[in-house]
Every structure is written in C-alpha cells, then in structure tokens.
GROMACS .gro file of C-alpha atoms in nm:
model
  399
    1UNK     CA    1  -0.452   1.495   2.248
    2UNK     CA    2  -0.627   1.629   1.953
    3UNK     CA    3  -0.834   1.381   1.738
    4UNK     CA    4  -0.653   1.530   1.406
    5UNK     CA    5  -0.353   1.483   1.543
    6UNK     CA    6  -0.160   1.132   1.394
    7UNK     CA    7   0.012   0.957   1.649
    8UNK     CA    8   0.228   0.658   1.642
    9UNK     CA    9   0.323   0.390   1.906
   10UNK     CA   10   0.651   0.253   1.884
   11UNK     CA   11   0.733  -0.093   2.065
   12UNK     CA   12   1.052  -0.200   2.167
   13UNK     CA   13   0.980  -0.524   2.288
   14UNK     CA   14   1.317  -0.647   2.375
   15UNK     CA   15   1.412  -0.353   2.602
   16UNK     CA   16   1.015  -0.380   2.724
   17UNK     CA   17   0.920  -0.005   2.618
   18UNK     CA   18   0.657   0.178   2.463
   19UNK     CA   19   0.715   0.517   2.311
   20UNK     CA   20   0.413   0.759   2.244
   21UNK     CA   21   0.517   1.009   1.949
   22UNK     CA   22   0.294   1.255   1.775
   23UNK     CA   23   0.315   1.283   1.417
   24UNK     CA   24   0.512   1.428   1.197
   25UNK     CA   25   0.735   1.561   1.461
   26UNK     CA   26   0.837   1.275   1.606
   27UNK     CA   27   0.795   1.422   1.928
   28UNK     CA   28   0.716   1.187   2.232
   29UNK     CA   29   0.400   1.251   2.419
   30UNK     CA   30   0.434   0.909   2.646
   31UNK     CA   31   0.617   0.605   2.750
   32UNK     CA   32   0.541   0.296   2.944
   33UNK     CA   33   0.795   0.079   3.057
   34UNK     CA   34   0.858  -0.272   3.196
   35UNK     CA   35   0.584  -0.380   2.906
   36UNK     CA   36   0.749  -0.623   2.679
   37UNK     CA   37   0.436  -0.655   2.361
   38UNK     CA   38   0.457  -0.979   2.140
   39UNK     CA   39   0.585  -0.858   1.784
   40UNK     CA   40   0.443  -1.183   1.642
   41UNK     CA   41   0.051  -1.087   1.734
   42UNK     CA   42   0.144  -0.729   1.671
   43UNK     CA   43  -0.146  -0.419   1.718
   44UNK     CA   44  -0.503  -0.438   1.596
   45UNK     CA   45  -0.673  -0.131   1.577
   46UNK     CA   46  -1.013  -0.078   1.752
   47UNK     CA   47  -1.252   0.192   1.750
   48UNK     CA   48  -1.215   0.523   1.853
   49UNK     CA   49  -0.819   0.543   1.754
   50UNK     CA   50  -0.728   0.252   2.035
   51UNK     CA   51  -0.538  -0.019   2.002
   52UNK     CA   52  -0.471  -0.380   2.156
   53UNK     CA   53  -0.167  -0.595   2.181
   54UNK     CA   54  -0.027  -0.859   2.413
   55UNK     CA   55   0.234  -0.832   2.712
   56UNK     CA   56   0.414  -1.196   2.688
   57UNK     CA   57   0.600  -1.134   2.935
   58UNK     CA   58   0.298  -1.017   3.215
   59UNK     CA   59   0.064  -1.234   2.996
   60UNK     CA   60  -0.180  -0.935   2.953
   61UNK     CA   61  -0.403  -0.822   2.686
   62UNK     CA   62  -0.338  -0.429   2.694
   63UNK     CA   63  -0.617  -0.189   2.507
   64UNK     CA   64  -0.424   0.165   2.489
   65UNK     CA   65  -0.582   0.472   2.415
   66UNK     CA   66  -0.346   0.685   2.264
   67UNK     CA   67  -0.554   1.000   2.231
   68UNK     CA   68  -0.683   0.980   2.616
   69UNK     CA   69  -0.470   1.115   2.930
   70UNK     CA   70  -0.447   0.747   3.053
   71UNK     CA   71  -0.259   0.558   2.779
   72UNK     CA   72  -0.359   0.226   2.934
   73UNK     CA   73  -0.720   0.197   2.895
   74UNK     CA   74  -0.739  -0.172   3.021
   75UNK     CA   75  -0.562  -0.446   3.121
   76UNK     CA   76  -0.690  -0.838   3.070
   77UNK     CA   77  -0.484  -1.156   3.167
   78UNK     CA   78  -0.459  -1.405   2.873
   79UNK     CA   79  -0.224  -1.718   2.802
   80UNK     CA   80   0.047  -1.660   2.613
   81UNK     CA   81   0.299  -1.690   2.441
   82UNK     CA   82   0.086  -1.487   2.213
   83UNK     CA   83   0.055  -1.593   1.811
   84UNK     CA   84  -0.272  -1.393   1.648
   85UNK     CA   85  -0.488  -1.152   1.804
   86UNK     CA   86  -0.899  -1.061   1.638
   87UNK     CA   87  -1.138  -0.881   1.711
   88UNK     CA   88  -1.501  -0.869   1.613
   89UNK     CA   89  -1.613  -0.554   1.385
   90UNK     CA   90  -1.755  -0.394   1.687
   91UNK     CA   91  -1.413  -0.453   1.876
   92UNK     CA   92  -1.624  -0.586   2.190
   93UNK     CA   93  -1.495  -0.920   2.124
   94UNK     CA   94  -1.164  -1.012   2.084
   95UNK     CA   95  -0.916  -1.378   2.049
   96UNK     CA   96  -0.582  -1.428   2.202
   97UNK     CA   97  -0.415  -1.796   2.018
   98UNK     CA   98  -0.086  -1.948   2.170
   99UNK     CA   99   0.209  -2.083   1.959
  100UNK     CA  100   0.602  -2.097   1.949
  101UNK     CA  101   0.678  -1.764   2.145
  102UNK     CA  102   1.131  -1.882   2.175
  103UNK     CA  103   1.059  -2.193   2.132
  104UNK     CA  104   1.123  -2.450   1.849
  105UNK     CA  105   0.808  -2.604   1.752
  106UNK     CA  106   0.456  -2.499   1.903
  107UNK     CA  107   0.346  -2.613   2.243
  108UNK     CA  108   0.090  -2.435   2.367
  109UNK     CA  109  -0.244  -2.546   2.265
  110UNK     CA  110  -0.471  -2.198   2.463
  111UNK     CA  111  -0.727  -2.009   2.286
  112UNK     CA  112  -0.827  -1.671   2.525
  113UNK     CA  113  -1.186  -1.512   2.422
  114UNK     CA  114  -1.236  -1.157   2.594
  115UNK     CA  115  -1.548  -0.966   2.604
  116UNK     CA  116  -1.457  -0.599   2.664
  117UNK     CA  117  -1.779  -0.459   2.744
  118UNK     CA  118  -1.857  -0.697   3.036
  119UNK     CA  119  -1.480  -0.781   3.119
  120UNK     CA  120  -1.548  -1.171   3.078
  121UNK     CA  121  -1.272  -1.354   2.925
  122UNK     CA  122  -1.214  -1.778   2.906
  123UNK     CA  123  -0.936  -1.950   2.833
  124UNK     CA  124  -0.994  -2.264   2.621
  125UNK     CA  125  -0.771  -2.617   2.485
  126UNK     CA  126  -0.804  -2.627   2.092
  127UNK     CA  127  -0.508  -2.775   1.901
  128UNK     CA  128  -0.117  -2.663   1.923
  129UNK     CA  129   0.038  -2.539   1.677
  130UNK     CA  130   0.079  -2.156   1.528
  131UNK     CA  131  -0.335  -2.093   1.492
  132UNK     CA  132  -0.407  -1.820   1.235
  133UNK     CA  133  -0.789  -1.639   1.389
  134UNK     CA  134  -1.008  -1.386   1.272
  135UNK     CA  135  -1.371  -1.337   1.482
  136UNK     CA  136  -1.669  -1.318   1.252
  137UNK     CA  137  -1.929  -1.084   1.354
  138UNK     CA  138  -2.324  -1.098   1.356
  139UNK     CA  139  -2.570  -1.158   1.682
  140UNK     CA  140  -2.378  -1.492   1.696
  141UNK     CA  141  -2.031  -1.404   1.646
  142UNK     CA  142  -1.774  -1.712   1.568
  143UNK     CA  143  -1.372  -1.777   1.594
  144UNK     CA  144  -1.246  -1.922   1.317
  145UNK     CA  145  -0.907  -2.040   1.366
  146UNK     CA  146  -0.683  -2.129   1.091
  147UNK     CA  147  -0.466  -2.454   1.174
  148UNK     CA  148  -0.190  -2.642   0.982
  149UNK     CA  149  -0.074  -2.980   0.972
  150UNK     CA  150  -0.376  -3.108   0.911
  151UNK     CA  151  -0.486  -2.773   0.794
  152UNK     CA  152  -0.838  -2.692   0.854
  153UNK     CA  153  -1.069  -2.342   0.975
  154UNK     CA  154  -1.209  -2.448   1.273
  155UNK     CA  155  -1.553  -2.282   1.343
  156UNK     CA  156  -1.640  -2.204   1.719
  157UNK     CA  157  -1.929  -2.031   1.883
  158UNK     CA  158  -1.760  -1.714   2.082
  159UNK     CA  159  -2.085  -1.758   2.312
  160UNK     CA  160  -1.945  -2.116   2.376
  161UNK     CA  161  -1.618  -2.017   2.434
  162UNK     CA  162  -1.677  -1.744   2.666
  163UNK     CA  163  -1.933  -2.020   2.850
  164UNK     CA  164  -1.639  -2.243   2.914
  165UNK     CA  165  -1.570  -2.340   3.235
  166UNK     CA  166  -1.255  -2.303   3.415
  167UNK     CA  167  -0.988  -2.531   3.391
  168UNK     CA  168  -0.906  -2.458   3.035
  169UNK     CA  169  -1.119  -2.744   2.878
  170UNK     CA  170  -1.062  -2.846   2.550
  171UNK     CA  171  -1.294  -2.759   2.272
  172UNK     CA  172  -1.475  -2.919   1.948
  173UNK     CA  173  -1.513  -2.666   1.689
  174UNK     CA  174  -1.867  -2.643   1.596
  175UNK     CA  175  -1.748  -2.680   1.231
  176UNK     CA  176  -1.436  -2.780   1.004
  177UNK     CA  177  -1.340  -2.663   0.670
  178UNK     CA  178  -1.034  -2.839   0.549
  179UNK     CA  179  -0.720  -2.623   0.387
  180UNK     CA  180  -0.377  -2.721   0.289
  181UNK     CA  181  -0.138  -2.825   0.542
  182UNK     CA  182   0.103  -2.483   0.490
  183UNK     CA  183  -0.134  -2.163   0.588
  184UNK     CA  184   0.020  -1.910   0.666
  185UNK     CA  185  -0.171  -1.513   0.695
  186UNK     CA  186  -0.563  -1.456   0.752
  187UNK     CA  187  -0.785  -1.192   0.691
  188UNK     CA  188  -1.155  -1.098   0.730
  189UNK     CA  189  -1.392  -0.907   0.542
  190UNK     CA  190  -1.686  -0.771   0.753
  191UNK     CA  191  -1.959  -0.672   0.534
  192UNK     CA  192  -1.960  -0.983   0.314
  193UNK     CA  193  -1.829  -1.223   0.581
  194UNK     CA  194  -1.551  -1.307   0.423
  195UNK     CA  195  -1.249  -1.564   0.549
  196UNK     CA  196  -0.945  -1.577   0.344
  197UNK     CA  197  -0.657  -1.769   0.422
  198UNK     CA  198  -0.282  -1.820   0.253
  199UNK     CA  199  -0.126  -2.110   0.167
  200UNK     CA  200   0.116  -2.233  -0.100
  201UNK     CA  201  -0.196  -2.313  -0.334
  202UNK     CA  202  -0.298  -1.955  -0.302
  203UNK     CA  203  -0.569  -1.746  -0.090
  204UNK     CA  204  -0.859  -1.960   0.001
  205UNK     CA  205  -1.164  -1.748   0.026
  206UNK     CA  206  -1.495  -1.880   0.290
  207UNK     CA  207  -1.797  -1.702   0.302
  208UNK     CA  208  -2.005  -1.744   0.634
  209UNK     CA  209  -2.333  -1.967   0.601
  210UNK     CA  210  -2.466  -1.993   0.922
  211UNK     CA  211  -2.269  -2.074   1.199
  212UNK     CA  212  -2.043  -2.233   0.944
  213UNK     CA  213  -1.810  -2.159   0.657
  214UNK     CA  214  -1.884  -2.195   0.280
  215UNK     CA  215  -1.602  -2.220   0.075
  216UNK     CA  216  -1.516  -2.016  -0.273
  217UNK     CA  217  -1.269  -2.011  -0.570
  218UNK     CA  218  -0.923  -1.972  -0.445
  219UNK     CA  219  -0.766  -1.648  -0.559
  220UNK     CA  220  -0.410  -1.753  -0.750
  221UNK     CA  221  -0.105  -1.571  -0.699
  222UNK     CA  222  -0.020  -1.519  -1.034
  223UNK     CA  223   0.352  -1.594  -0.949
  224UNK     CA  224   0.564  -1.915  -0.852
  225UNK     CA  225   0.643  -1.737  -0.553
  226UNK     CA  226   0.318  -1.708  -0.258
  227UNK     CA  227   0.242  -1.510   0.005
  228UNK     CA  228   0.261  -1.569   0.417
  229UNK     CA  229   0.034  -1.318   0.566
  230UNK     CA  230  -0.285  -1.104   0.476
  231UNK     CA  231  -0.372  -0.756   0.492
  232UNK     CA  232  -0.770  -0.589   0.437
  233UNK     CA  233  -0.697  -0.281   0.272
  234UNK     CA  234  -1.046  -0.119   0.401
  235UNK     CA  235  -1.036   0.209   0.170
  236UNK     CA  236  -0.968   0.049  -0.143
  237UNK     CA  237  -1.143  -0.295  -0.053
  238UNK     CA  238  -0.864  -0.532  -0.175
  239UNK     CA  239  -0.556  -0.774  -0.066
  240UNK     CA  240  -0.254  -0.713   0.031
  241UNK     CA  241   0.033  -0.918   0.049
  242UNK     CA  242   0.419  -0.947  -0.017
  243UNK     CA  243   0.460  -1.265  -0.217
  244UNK     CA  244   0.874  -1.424  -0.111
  245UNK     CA  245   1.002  -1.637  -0.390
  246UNK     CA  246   1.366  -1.829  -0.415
  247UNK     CA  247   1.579  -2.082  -0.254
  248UNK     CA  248   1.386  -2.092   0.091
  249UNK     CA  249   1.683  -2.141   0.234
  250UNK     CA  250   1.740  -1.883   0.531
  251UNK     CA  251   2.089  -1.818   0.408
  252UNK     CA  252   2.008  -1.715   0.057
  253UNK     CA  253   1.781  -1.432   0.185
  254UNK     CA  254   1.956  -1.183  -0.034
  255UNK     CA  255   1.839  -1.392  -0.336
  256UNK     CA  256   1.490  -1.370  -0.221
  257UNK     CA  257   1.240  -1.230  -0.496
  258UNK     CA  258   0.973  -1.014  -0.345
  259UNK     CA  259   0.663  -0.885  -0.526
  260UNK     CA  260   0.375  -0.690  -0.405
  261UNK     CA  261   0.062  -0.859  -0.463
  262UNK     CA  262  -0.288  -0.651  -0.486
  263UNK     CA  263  -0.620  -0.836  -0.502
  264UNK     CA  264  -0.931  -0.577  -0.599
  265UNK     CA  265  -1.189  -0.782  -0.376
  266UNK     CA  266  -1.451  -0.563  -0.648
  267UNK     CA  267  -1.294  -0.624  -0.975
  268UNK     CA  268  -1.135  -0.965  -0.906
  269UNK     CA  269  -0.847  -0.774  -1.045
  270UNK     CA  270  -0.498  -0.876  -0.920
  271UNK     CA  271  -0.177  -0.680  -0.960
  272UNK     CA  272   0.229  -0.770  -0.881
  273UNK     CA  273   0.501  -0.494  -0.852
  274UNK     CA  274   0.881  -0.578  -0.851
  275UNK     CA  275   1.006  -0.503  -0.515
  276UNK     CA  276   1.365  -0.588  -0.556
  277UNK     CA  277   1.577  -0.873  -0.360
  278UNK     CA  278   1.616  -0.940  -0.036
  279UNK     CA  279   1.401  -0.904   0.270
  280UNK     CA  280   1.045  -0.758   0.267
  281UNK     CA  281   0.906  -0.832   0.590
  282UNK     CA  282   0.518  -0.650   0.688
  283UNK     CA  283   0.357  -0.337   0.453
  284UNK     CA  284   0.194  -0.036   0.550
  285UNK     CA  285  -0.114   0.094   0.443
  286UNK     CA  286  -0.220   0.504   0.384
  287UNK     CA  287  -0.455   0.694   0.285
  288UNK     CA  288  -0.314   0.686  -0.078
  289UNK     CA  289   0.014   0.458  -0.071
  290UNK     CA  290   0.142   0.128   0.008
  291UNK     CA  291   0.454   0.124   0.173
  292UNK     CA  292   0.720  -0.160   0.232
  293UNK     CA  293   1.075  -0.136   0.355
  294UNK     CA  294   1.363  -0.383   0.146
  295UNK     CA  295   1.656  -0.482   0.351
  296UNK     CA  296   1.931  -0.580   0.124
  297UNK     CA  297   2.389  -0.605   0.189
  298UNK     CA  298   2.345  -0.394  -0.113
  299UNK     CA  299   2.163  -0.129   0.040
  300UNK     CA  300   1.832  -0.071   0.226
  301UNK     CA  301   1.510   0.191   0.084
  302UNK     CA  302   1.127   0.253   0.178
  303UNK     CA  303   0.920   0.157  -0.121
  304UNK     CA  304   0.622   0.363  -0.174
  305UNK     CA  305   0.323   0.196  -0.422
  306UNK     CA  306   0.084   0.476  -0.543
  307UNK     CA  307  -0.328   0.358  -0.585
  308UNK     CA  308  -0.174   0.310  -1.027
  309UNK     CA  309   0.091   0.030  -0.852
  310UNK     CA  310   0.371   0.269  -0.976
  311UNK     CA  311   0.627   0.235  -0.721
  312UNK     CA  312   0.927   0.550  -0.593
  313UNK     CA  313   1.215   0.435  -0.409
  314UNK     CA  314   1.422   0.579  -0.110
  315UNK     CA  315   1.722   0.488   0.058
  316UNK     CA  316   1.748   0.410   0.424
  317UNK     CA  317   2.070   0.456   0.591
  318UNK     CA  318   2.215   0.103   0.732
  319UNK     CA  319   2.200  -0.035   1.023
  320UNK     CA  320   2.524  -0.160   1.214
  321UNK     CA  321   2.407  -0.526   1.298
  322UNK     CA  322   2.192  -0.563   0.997
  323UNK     CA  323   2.165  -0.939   0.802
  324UNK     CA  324   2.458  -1.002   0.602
  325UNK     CA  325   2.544  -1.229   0.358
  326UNK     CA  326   2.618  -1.609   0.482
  327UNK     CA  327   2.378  -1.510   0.758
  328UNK     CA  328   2.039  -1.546   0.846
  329UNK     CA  329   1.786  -1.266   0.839
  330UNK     CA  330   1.620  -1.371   1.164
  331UNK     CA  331   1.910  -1.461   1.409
  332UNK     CA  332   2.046  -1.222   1.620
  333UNK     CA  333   2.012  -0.894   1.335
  334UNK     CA  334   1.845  -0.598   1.323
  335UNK     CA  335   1.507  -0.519   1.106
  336UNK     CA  336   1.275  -0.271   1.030
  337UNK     CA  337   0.924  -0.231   1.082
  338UNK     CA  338   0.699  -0.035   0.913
  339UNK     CA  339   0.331   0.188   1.010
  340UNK     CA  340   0.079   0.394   0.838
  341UNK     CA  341  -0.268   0.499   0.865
  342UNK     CA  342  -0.544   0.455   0.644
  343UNK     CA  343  -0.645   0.869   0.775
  344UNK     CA  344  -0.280   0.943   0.700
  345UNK     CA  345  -0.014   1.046   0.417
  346UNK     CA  346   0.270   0.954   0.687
  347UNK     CA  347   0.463   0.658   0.683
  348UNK     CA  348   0.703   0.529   0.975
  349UNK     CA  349   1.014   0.339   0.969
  350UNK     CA  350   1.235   0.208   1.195
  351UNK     CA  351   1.622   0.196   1.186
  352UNK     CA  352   1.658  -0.114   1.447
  353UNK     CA  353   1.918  -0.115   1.681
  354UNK     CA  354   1.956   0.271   1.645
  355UNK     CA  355   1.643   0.386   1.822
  356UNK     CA  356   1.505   0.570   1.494
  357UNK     CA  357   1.219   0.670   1.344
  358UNK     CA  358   1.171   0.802   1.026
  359UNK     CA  359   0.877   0.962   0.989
  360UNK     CA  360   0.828   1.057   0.571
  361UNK     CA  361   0.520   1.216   0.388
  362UNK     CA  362   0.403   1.003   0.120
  363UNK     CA  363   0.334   1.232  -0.089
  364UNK     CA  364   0.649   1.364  -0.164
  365UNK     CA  365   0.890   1.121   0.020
  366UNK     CA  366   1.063   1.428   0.210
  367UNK     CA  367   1.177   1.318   0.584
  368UNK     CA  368   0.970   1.540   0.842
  369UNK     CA  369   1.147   1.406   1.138
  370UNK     CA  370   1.411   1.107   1.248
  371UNK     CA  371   1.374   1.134   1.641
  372UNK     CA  372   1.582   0.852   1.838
  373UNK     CA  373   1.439   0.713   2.115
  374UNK     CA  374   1.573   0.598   2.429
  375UNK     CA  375   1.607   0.239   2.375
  376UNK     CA  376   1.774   0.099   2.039
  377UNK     CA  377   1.465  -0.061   1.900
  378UNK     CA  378   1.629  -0.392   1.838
  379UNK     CA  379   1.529  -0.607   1.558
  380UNK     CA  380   1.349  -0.324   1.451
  381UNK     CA  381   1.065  -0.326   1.684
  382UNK     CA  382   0.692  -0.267   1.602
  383UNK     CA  383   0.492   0.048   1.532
  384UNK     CA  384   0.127   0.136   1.455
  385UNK     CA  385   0.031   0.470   1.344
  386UNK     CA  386  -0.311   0.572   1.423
  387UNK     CA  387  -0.557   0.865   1.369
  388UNK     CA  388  -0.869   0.840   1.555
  389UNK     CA  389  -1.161   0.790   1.298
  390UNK     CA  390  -0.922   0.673   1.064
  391UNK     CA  391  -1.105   0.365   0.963
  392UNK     CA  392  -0.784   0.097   1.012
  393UNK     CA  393  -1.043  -0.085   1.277
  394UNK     CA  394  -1.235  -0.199   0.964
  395UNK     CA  395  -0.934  -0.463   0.959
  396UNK     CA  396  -0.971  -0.618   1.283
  397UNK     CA  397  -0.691  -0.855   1.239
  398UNK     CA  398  -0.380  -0.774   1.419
  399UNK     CA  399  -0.047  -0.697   1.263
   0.00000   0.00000   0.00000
C-alpha cells in the first residue's frame, strides 16, 4: 500500500475483528478475524506506520504492519488481561501491565517486557492493581510504572527485567517516587525525559536523573474538575487531556462537565475549552485539530479544536442502544471511539453498534465516507489512523 496513503484500523473487539480501511474512502483493504484486541491498552504507534496492541483473549502482543502485504508482522505471548502498553522511543522495547480485564477489582499482579529486535520477552511479579507504564529511553532504558493505592512510580531496569528468570519472580523496583493514591493517565516525553502522571492534585511531572526519577512542579488543572488519562501531542509539544467534572456518580453522566485541557510543555501555557455535557471519552490528535466525540440523550456531535482552541461542532446521528438517562454510560451501551493522525487532516468516528465509520476532513468538517462494516462495532470499538512517517510514534504510550 502506498506510504501517502492514510489508513485506519478499526477493532471490534467484542465480535474479535479487525478491519483494514484506506482513507478517506473508507474502503477495506484487510481483515483478521478470531483476534479479540484489549480496548483498555488500546494501539501504540511504532515506527515505520506499525502498530501494537494486545489479543486478551490469545494473550498475544500483535505488531501489525498496515502498509506491508502481511498485516501481522509479529506475534509475542504476554500475560494478560492487558491494562497499559509502552514502548521505548526506538519501539525495540516495549511493556505489557495486567489489571481488571471483567473483573471487579485488579488481580493480576504480571509485568511482560519484550525486546523486538532479539524476540526476548520476560514476564515479571510487581504489584496488582491497574499499573499506569511508560519505558524511558537511553543506553539503559527503564519502566516506570505508575501504581495507586499507595501511589508511587516505580523505577525498574528493562535490562533487569528482561534478565528475569522464569517463573514470573517478583520484582523490587530499583527506585520509588511517591504520588497520590488516585493516578489515573501517563505520558512520556522523549527528548527531555519527561514522566507525567494524573491524579486528582493535578499532572505530576518527573524528569529522569539517572536510573531514577526527579520530581518537578505539578502542572494544575485550572478547573475543579481533573483529568484521567494523558496524551503527548508530538507536533505541537503539549498536553492533552479531557478534564470530567460533576456528581461522579455513574448515573448522572449526562450532568457531567467536560473541558478540554491543553498544556504548552514550551510556554507553560495552559488552555480549557467548553465541551458541553455528557460523555467525552478518548481525543484524537491531527495534523492541525483536536478532535473529541460528546455523547449526550440530547444529542451526539464530533468536536473539532483548531491550533487557536476555537472549537466547530457536528452532529452524529444516534445510536440505537446508546446511554440513556437513569443509566450508566458503561453497562451494556454503545460508544464511540475516535482516531486521527498527526500526518493527517482526517478524523474517524465510530457509530457503535451500527458498524460505522465516519470518516470527516478536518478542515472543512464535510463527511468523505460512512462505510459499515461487517460486524456492529459494539461499544464503539477502537480505531487508530495511521500514515507511515507520520510522527504519532513520538508518543509511545498506547491509547
């Protein structure tokens, strides 16, 4: 497939199916089936326009190459019920944590380190829970992993990890930084070794020192409300996040307040945009916009945040099954989920339950294409949209 080419990868990991589309036609190029990818550890974009995600079902680290003849570039077993997946800068070296997968409170306490250039990979005890991880680059490269209740980052030596012998031993991290007890989203910056981490208080910022972690002013929020995951923005070299404010209550969802939250990691600068009510679940980044997609009883739309934070608004037809008032917005309902590329003016979003995918141009919020699929893409299912020297690998946390 041609490099220029976008290209999007659609999972449906309930009905445990892949769908290949090129972009903006929506037309589908592949399709693997029987591969059912954990929506909680999402894709993280490597090098070269590939991508890696987790099989919880086969318990399989998967690299795909969208752009090659062979989708499946490489298969690698790994514990799951996958929680985070990291990669190094290089995306040689990549982390697999454990957590709740259906359960009700975390159980599984596995750490998998791979090392895609020789094929290695360990599997490791740390701590259960729902472990947050980034992998710090370098000649000595590190896992950090971001625990709760006691929160800490934990600081291990990949070298030692990968050394491990088998029997899944359980580790020491080589050292502790301590963090609130509520963290909740994790990002790394490469070229100043930068941790960041979420909690209630705000984003805690660590700088590596070593074969340790420093730590740094805490960026505020700016807003009663806070944020639960991270995103590296790697063209404009800031902080993304969706900060959820309200009655935490599950059932008073469509009360939720939702503002986008940009930190300039140059200026120091931080900016909130009105998103509306309801539920704003992951963003999107491209090449000049910032897209999020609101699910409200009221009515669903794709937001679309220009570089000035000036946000246009589309509608999104419904979804039969969607949350409803007196309900949850987790339970049993249909979502969307939303994909762009840093090498791209597309955006994707799905209409779960429905099998479609609208595929819009940013730049002038026109639909190109709304091709259904051949499974119904329940809760929404997950997407990333790739271009192959696109630059999205200079996040190399997955989503």
């Amino acid at each position: 497939m041609p490099a220029a080419i976008p290209v999007l990868l659609v999972s449906d990991h309930v009905a445990g199916a892949v769908h290949l589309l090129t972009v903006p036609d929506g037309a589908v190029a592949g399709r693997l089936t029987g591969r059912h990818l954990s929506e909680h550890a999402g894709f993280l974009a490597l090098p070269g326009g590939r991508v890696a995600c987790v099989d919880d079902r086969r318990g399989e680290l998967l690299v795909l190459d969208p752009f090659a003849e062979q989708l499946v570039e490489r298969t690698v077993p790994v514990a799951v019920p996958a929680e985070h997946l990291a990669c190094d800068p290089s995306g040689r070296r990549l982390a697999v944590t454990t957590g709740l997968g259906k359960n009700s409170e975390p159980w599984s306490d596995l750490l998998t380190v791979v090392d895609l250039a020789t094929g290695e990979a360990a599997r490791v005890r740390t701590r259960a829970g729902e472990p947050g991880v980034t992998v710090l680059g370098g000649g000595d490269p590190l896992v950090v992993l971001r625990h709760r209740e006691p929160g800490a980052l934990a600081v291990h030596r990949f070298a030692d990890l990968l050394g491990a012998p088998p029997g899944c031993p359980r580790v020491v991290p080589h050292a502790v930084l301590a963090l609130p007890d509520d963290g909740h989203g994790d990002a790394y910056v490469p070229g100043p070794e930068l941790v960041f981490a979420a909690t209630s208080q705000g984003v805690h910022r660590a700088r590596r020192t070593g074969d340790a972690l420093t730590p740094e002013a805490v960026v505020p929020w700016g807003s009663s409300a806070r944020g639960w995951y991270l995103r590296f923005d790697t063209r404009r070299q800031a902080l993304w996040t969706t900060l959820r404010g309200g009655d935490p209550d599950p059932l008073r969802w469509p009360e939720w307040s939702n503002q986008a939250w940009r930190h300039e990691l140059g200026t120091g600068r931080t900016l909130l945009t009105e998103l509306g009510p309801g539920l704003v679940f992951r963003l999107a980044l491209a090449r000049r916009h910032t897209a999020f997609s609101r699910i409200h009883p009221d009515g669903d739309e794709l937001i679309l945040l220009d570089a000035d934070g000036a946000a246009r608004r589309f509608p999104l037809p419904g979804m039969d099954g969607a949350p409803r008032r007196g309900g949850t917005p987790w339970e049993g309902v249909q979502r969307r989920a939303v994909a762009a590329s840093p090498g791209s003016d597309w955006i994707a979003v799905t209409r779960g339950g429905h099998g479609e995918v609208h595929i819009v141009d940013a730049e002038t919020g026109q639909e190109a294409a709304r091709p259904r699929l051949s499974t119904p893409l329940h809760h929404g299912g997950h997407l990333v949209l790739r271009v192959r020297d696109d630059g999205a690998d200079g996040d190399p946390v997955g989503r």
